[in-house]
């Protein structure tokens, strides 16, 4: 019951009905949904469930990518296109590998891979502290189809593999940016973290107010 009010709060997810909000998943056609997410459609799916509304995944671009978006229109388009392609690619892998349900037959319950989902993607451009921060909230709604019937999603390994999918997103994003001719600087090869070359560290630090807030909160907990 709290799910709908959570997602409607300040209209943070579906702020407006425009090109920033899109559907993805094999259930989109079945639900006869348009390409873009309308607030009323999203809220109808959220309010239609008494249990868990969905699973919220967030894919956030490196700070230099977000900062580069404000330089000129061509760069902005490049950053968004690369980010969107990376998000879509990883979500497709998640749909294929992680989405399933629990089916009980003859008093035996087992996990069945279904490989189909309905996911609402909300692309945002700033953090909650209004710093440049290109990111997408991907809300996988709690329904999947098996044998012509809708069931709740069971994805026991999705949370366990969250760091893997985060790294896959960064790898895909880096590949897309390289194809567009941008130079990258690897900051953590093991985890796949990188930044665009040419963006000063001082600029990245200046536009990282949200991170500073989190660090200060952690410090207060330590004391």
mmCIF file of C-alpha atoms in Angstrom:
data_model
loop_
_atom_site.group_PDB
_atom_site.id
_atom_site.type_symbol
_atom_site.label_atom_id
_atom_site.label_comp_id
_atom_site.label_asym_id
_atom_site.label_seq_id
_atom_site.Cartn_x
_atom_site.Cartn_y
_atom_site.Cartn_z
ATOM 1 C CA UNK A 1 0.000 0.000 0.000
ATOM 2 C CA UNK A 2 2.956 2.333 0.518
ATOM 3 C CA UNK A 3 4.399 1.649 -2.923
ATOM 4 C CA UNK A 4 2.197 4.008 -4.938
ATOM 5 C CA UNK A 5 2.745 6.923 -2.560
ATOM 6 C CA UNK A 6 6.499 6.230 -2.592
ATOM 7 C CA UNK A 7 6.768 6.454 -6.360
ATOM 8 C CA UNK A 8 4.368 9.402 -6.584
ATOM 9 C CA UNK A 9 6.247 11.450 -3.983
ATOM 10 C CA UNK A 10 7.267 14.724 -5.653
ATOM 11 C CA UNK A 11 6.658 12.895 -8.954
ATOM 12 C CA UNK A 12 10.361 12.023 -8.675
ATOM 13 C CA UNK A 13 10.207 9.118 -11.086
ATOM 14 C CA UNK A 14 7.615 10.069 -13.665
ATOM 15 C CA UNK A 15 8.088 13.822 -13.441
ATOM 16 C CA UNK A 16 6.452 14.457 -16.785
ATOM 17 C CA UNK A 17 5.242 12.535 -19.792
ATOM 18 C CA UNK A 18 8.057 13.007 -22.292
ATOM 19 C CA UNK A 19 10.876 11.278 -24.121
ATOM 20 C CA UNK A 20 12.854 10.726 -20.901
ATOM 21 C CA UNK A 21 10.496 7.952 -19.767
ATOM 22 C CA UNK A 22 10.361 4.717 -21.784
ATOM 23 C CA UNK A 23 9.162 1.143 -21.395
ATOM 24 C CA UNK A 24 11.324 -1.928 -21.960
ATOM 25 C CA UNK A 25 10.649 -5.648 -21.806
ATOM 26 C CA UNK A 26 8.833 -8.402 -23.631
ATOM 27 C CA UNK A 27 5.572 -7.607 -21.787
ATOM 28 C CA UNK A 28 5.345 -4.087 -23.218
ATOM 29 C CA UNK A 29 3.598 -5.288 -26.386
ATOM 30 C CA UNK A 30 1.323 -7.600 -24.414
ATOM 31 C CA UNK A 31 0.220 -4.728 -22.197
ATOM 32 C CA UNK A 32 -0.385 -2.620 -25.341
ATOM 33 C CA UNK A 33 1.672 0.229 -23.954
ATOM 34 C CA UNK A 34 3.093 3.129 -25.972
ATOM 35 C CA UNK A 35 6.850 3.594 -26.190
ATOM 36 C CA UNK A 36 6.916 6.304 -23.552
ATOM 37 C CA UNK A 37 5.769 5.992 -19.948
ATOM 38 C CA UNK A 38 2.703 8.025 -19.047
ATOM 39 C CA UNK A 39 2.271 8.781 -15.366
ATOM 40 C CA UNK A 40 -1.226 7.331 -15.234
ATOM 41 C CA UNK A 41 -0.102 4.036 -16.788
ATOM 42 C CA UNK A 42 2.824 3.671 -14.407
ATOM 43 C CA UNK A 43 0.738 4.493 -11.349
ATOM 44 C CA UNK A 44 -1.950 2.044 -12.451
ATOM 45 C CA UNK A 45 0.575 -0.809 -12.449
ATOM 46 C CA UNK A 46 1.995 0.255 -9.086
ATOM 47 C CA UNK A 47 -1.392 0.579 -7.412
ATOM 48 C CA UNK A 48 -2.614 -2.677 -8.886
ATOM 49 C CA UNK A 49 -0.550 -4.799 -6.493
ATOM 50 C CA UNK A 50 -1.004 -5.409 -2.790
ATOM 51 C CA UNK A 51 2.486 -6.869 -2.386
ATOM 52 C CA UNK A 52 5.865 -5.573 -3.590
ATOM 53 C CA UNK A 53 5.354 -3.105 -6.402
ATOM 54 C CA UNK A 54 8.621 -3.715 -8.198
ATOM 55 C CA UNK A 55 12.401 -3.708 -8.152
ATOM 56 C CA UNK A 56 14.198 -0.395 -8.525
ATOM 57 C CA UNK A 57 17.559 -0.448 -10.296
ATOM 58 C CA UNK A 58 19.592 2.732 -10.773
ATOM 59 C CA UNK A 59 22.251 3.140 -13.462
ATOM 60 C CA UNK A 60 24.363 6.253 -12.893
ATOM 61 C CA UNK A 61 26.947 7.612 -15.340
ATOM 62 C CA UNK A 62 30.411 8.750 -14.194
ATOM 63 C CA UNK A 63 30.438 12.347 -13.015
ATOM 64 C CA UNK A 64 32.553 13.499 -15.976
ATOM 65 C CA UNK A 65 29.904 12.183 -18.386
ATOM 66 C CA UNK A 66 27.230 14.198 -16.601
ATOM 67 C CA UNK A 67 29.385 17.327 -16.538
ATOM 68 C CA UNK A 68 30.216 16.981 -20.249
ATOM 69 C CA UNK A 69 26.504 17.140 -21.054
ATOM 70 C CA UNK A 70 26.395 20.859 -20.266
ATOM 71 C CA UNK A 71 29.161 21.793 -22.743
ATOM 72 C CA UNK A 72 27.232 21.690 -26.037
ATOM 73 C CA UNK A 73 24.234 20.038 -27.682
ATOM 74 C CA UNK A 74 26.218 17.489 -29.709
ATOM 75 C CA UNK A 75 28.094 16.237 -26.658
ATOM 76 C CA UNK A 76 24.862 16.107 -24.688
ATOM 77 C CA UNK A 77 23.261 13.933 -27.361
ATOM 78 C CA UNK A 78 26.303 11.655 -27.427
ATOM 79 C CA UNK A 79 26.310 11.182 -23.657
ATOM 80 C CA UNK A 80 22.582 10.417 -23.531
ATOM 81 C CA UNK A 81 22.737 8.011 -26.486
ATOM 82 C CA UNK A 82 25.666 6.108 -24.973
ATOM 83 C CA UNK A 83 24.000 5.946 -21.562
ATOM 84 C CA UNK A 84 20.658 4.805 -22.970
ATOM 85 C CA UNK A 85 22.289 2.085 -25.064
ATOM 86 C CA UNK A 86 24.228 0.780 -22.061
ATOM 87 C CA UNK A 87 21.142 0.734 -19.825
ATOM 88 C CA UNK A 88 19.022 -1.032 -22.452
ATOM 89 C CA UNK A 89 21.702 -3.646 -23.056
ATOM 90 C CA UNK A 90 22.087 -4.530 -19.375
ATOM 91 C CA UNK A 91 18.342 -4.611 -18.781
ATOM 92 C CA UNK A 92 17.959 -7.038 -21.676
ATOM 93 C CA UNK A 93 20.512 -9.331 -20.049
ATOM 94 C CA UNK A 94 18.689 -9.048 -16.713
ATOM 95 C CA UNK A 95 15.401 -9.950 -18.396
ATOM 96 C CA UNK A 96 16.959 -13.030 -19.975
ATOM 97 C CA UNK A 97 18.969 -14.224 -16.971
ATOM 98 C CA UNK A 98 17.204 -13.096 -13.807
ATOM 99 C CA UNK A 99 13.471 -12.780 -14.325
ATOM 100 C CA UNK A 100 11.416 -15.763 -13.217
ATOM 101 C CA UNK A 101 8.668 -16.835 -10.860
ATOM 102 C CA UNK A 102 7.872 -19.508 -8.297
ATOM 103 C CA UNK A 103 5.524 -22.265 -9.427
ATOM 104 C CA UNK A 104 4.047 -24.868 -7.102
ATOM 105 C CA UNK A 105 2.933 -28.241 -8.462
ATOM 106 C CA UNK A 106 2.075 -31.268 -6.390
ATOM 107 C CA UNK A 107 3.173 -29.406 -3.259
ATOM 108 C CA UNK A 108 6.608 -28.799 -4.767
ATOM 109 C CA UNK A 109 7.697 -25.184 -5.373
ATOM 110 C CA UNK A 110 10.453 -24.347 -7.803
ATOM 111 C CA UNK A 111 11.900 -21.286 -9.502
ATOM 112 C CA UNK A 112 11.031 -21.085 -13.197
ATOM 113 C CA UNK A 113 12.890 -18.751 -15.563
ATOM 114 C CA UNK A 114 10.355 -16.786 -17.601
ATOM 115 C CA UNK A 115 12.612 -14.322 -19.405
ATOM 116 C CA UNK A 116 9.967 -11.622 -19.729
ATOM 117 C CA UNK A 117 9.354 -8.415 -17.792
ATOM 118 C CA UNK A 118 7.785 -4.978 -17.840
ATOM 119 C CA UNK A 119 10.258 -2.244 -16.939
ATOM 120 C CA UNK A 120 9.685 1.513 -16.715
ATOM 121 C CA UNK A 121 12.822 3.571 -17.342
ATOM 122 C CA UNK A 122 13.062 7.137 -16.029
ATOM 123 C CA UNK A 123 16.047 9.150 -17.227
ATOM 124 C CA UNK A 124 17.113 11.997 -14.941
ATOM 125 C CA UNK A 125 19.829 14.590 -15.352
ATOM 126 C CA UNK A 126 20.549 15.925 -11.867
ATOM 127 C CA UNK A 127 21.080 14.519 -8.392
ATOM 128 C CA UNK A 128 18.820 15.338 -5.478
ATOM 129 C CA UNK A 129 21.229 18.200 -4.698
ATOM 130 C CA UNK A 130 20.847 19.487 -8.288
ATOM 131 C CA UNK A 131 24.369 18.543 -9.379
ATOM 132 C CA UNK A 132 24.741 17.268 -12.962
ATOM 133 C CA UNK A 133 24.086 13.520 -12.706
ATOM 134 C CA UNK A 134 22.877 11.522 -15.684
ATOM 135 C CA UNK A 135 21.133 8.419 -14.357
ATOM 136 C CA UNK A 136 18.225 6.129 -15.090
ATOM 137 C CA UNK A 137 15.836 4.545 -12.625
ATOM 138 C CA UNK A 138 14.695 1.226 -14.059
ATOM 139 C CA UNK A 139 11.641 -0.037 -12.177
ATOM 140 C CA UNK A 140 11.010 -3.682 -13.002
ATOM 141 C CA UNK A 141 7.355 -4.185 -12.166
ATOM 142 C CA UNK A 142 6.439 -7.212 -10.110
ATOM 143 C CA UNK A 143 4.851 -9.296 -12.813
ATOM 144 C CA UNK A 144 6.005 -11.842 -15.340
ATOM 145 C CA UNK A 145 4.218 -14.327 -17.578
ATOM 146 C CA UNK A 146 4.361 -18.112 -17.514
ATOM 147 C CA UNK A 147 2.070 -20.369 -19.539
ATOM 148 C CA UNK A 148 -0.212 -17.459 -20.387
ATOM 149 C CA UNK A 149 -0.683 -16.303 -16.773
ATOM 150 C CA UNK A 150 0.836 -13.409 -14.840
ATOM 151 C CA UNK A 151 2.797 -14.187 -11.695
ATOM 152 C CA UNK A 152 4.861 -12.216 -9.200
ATOM 153 C CA UNK A 153 8.549 -11.945 -10.065
ATOM 154 C CA UNK A 154 11.022 -14.181 -8.252
ATOM 155 C CA UNK A 155 14.621 -13.124 -8.864
ATOM 156 C CA UNK A 156 16.785 -14.499 -6.040
ATOM 157 C CA UNK A 157 20.105 -13.711 -7.728
ATOM 158 C CA UNK A 158 19.425 -10.172 -8.947
ATOM 159 C CA UNK A 159 20.442 -8.484 -5.692
ATOM 160 C CA UNK A 160 23.404 -10.811 -5.323
ATOM 161 C CA UNK A 161 24.593 -9.859 -8.823
ATOM 162 C CA UNK A 162 23.975 -6.109 -8.528
ATOM 163 C CA UNK A 163 27.687 -5.219 -8.613
ATOM 164 C CA UNK A 164 28.169 -7.384 -11.694
ATOM 165 C CA UNK A 165 25.380 -5.606 -13.558
ATOM 166 C CA UNK A 166 26.744 -2.233 -12.465
ATOM 167 C CA UNK A 167 30.098 -3.173 -13.939
ATOM 168 C CA UNK A 168 28.432 -4.428 -17.109
ATOM 169 C CA UNK A 169 26.686 -1.066 -17.461
ATOM 170 C CA UNK A 170 29.968 0.814 -17.116
ATOM 171 C CA UNK A 171 31.658 -1.505 -19.621
ATOM 172 C CA UNK A 172 28.864 -0.987 -22.136
ATOM 173 C CA UNK A 173 28.917 2.780 -21.562
ATOM 174 C CA UNK A 174 32.694 2.939 -22.033
ATOM 175 C CA UNK A 175 32.438 0.961 -25.273
ATOM 176 C CA UNK A 176 29.721 3.282 -26.609
ATOM 177 C CA UNK A 177 31.750 6.391 -25.750
ATOM 178 C CA UNK A 178 34.893 4.979 -27.365
ATOM 179 C CA UNK A 179 32.910 4.273 -30.543
ATOM 180 C CA UNK A 180 31.878 7.929 -30.572
ATOM 181 C CA UNK A 181 35.510 9.032 -30.362
ATOM 182 C CA UNK A 182 35.825 10.056 -26.715
ATOM 183 C CA UNK A 183 38.978 9.366 -24.705
ATOM 184 C CA UNK A 184 38.617 7.685 -21.320
ATOM 185 C CA UNK A 185 40.747 7.457 -18.214
ATOM 186 C CA UNK A 186 40.378 4.266 -16.158
ATOM 187 C CA UNK A 187 40.142 5.017 -12.426
ATOM 188 C CA UNK A 188 39.504 1.454 -11.204
ATOM 189 C CA UNK A 189 40.161 -1.310 -13.728
ATOM 190 C CA UNK A 190 38.863 -4.102 -11.477
ATOM 191 C CA UNK A 191 35.452 -2.495 -11.003
ATOM 192 C CA UNK A 192 35.283 -0.835 -14.408
ATOM 193 C CA UNK A 193 35.209 2.764 -13.158
ATOM 194 C CA UNK A 194 36.360 5.458 -15.576
ATOM 195 C CA UNK A 195 36.070 9.144 -16.388
ATOM 196 C CA UNK A 196 36.216 11.161 -19.572
ATOM 197 C CA UNK A 197 39.657 12.575 -20.183
ATOM 198 C CA UNK A 198 39.987 16.329 -20.012
ATOM 199 C CA UNK A 199 37.525 17.009 -17.169
ATOM 200 C CA UNK A 200 39.509 18.483 -14.235
ATOM 201 C CA UNK A 201 39.302 16.709 -10.881
ATOM 202 C CA UNK A 202 38.353 20.014 -9.238
ATOM 203 C CA UNK A 203 35.273 20.231 -11.472
ATOM 204 C CA UNK A 204 34.219 16.681 -10.624
ATOM 205 C CA UNK A 205 34.621 17.424 -6.930
ATOM 206 C CA UNK A 206 32.662 20.671 -7.189
ATOM 207 C CA UNK A 207 29.664 18.884 -8.721
ATOM 208 C CA UNK A 208 29.647 16.004 -6.230
ATOM 209 C CA UNK A 209 27.607 17.569 -3.436
ATOM 210 C CA UNK A 210 25.412 14.493 -3.009
ATOM 211 C CA UNK A 211 28.471 12.305 -2.435
ATOM 212 C CA UNK A 212 29.758 14.787 0.136
ATOM 213 C CA UNK A 213 26.413 14.654 1.950
ATOM 214 C CA UNK A 214 26.617 10.855 2.132
ATOM 215 C CA UNK A 215 30.197 10.920 3.383
ATOM 216 C CA UNK A 216 29.298 13.452 6.086
ATOM 217 C CA UNK A 217 26.372 11.295 7.177
ATOM 218 C CA UNK A 218 28.651 8.255 7.412
ATOM 219 C CA UNK A 219 31.075 10.232 9.527
ATOM 220 C CA UNK A 220 28.270 11.242 11.899
ATOM 221 C CA UNK A 221 27.268 7.586 12.290
ATOM 222 C CA UNK A 222 30.848 6.625 13.132
ATOM 223 C CA UNK A 223 30.889 9.098 15.976
#
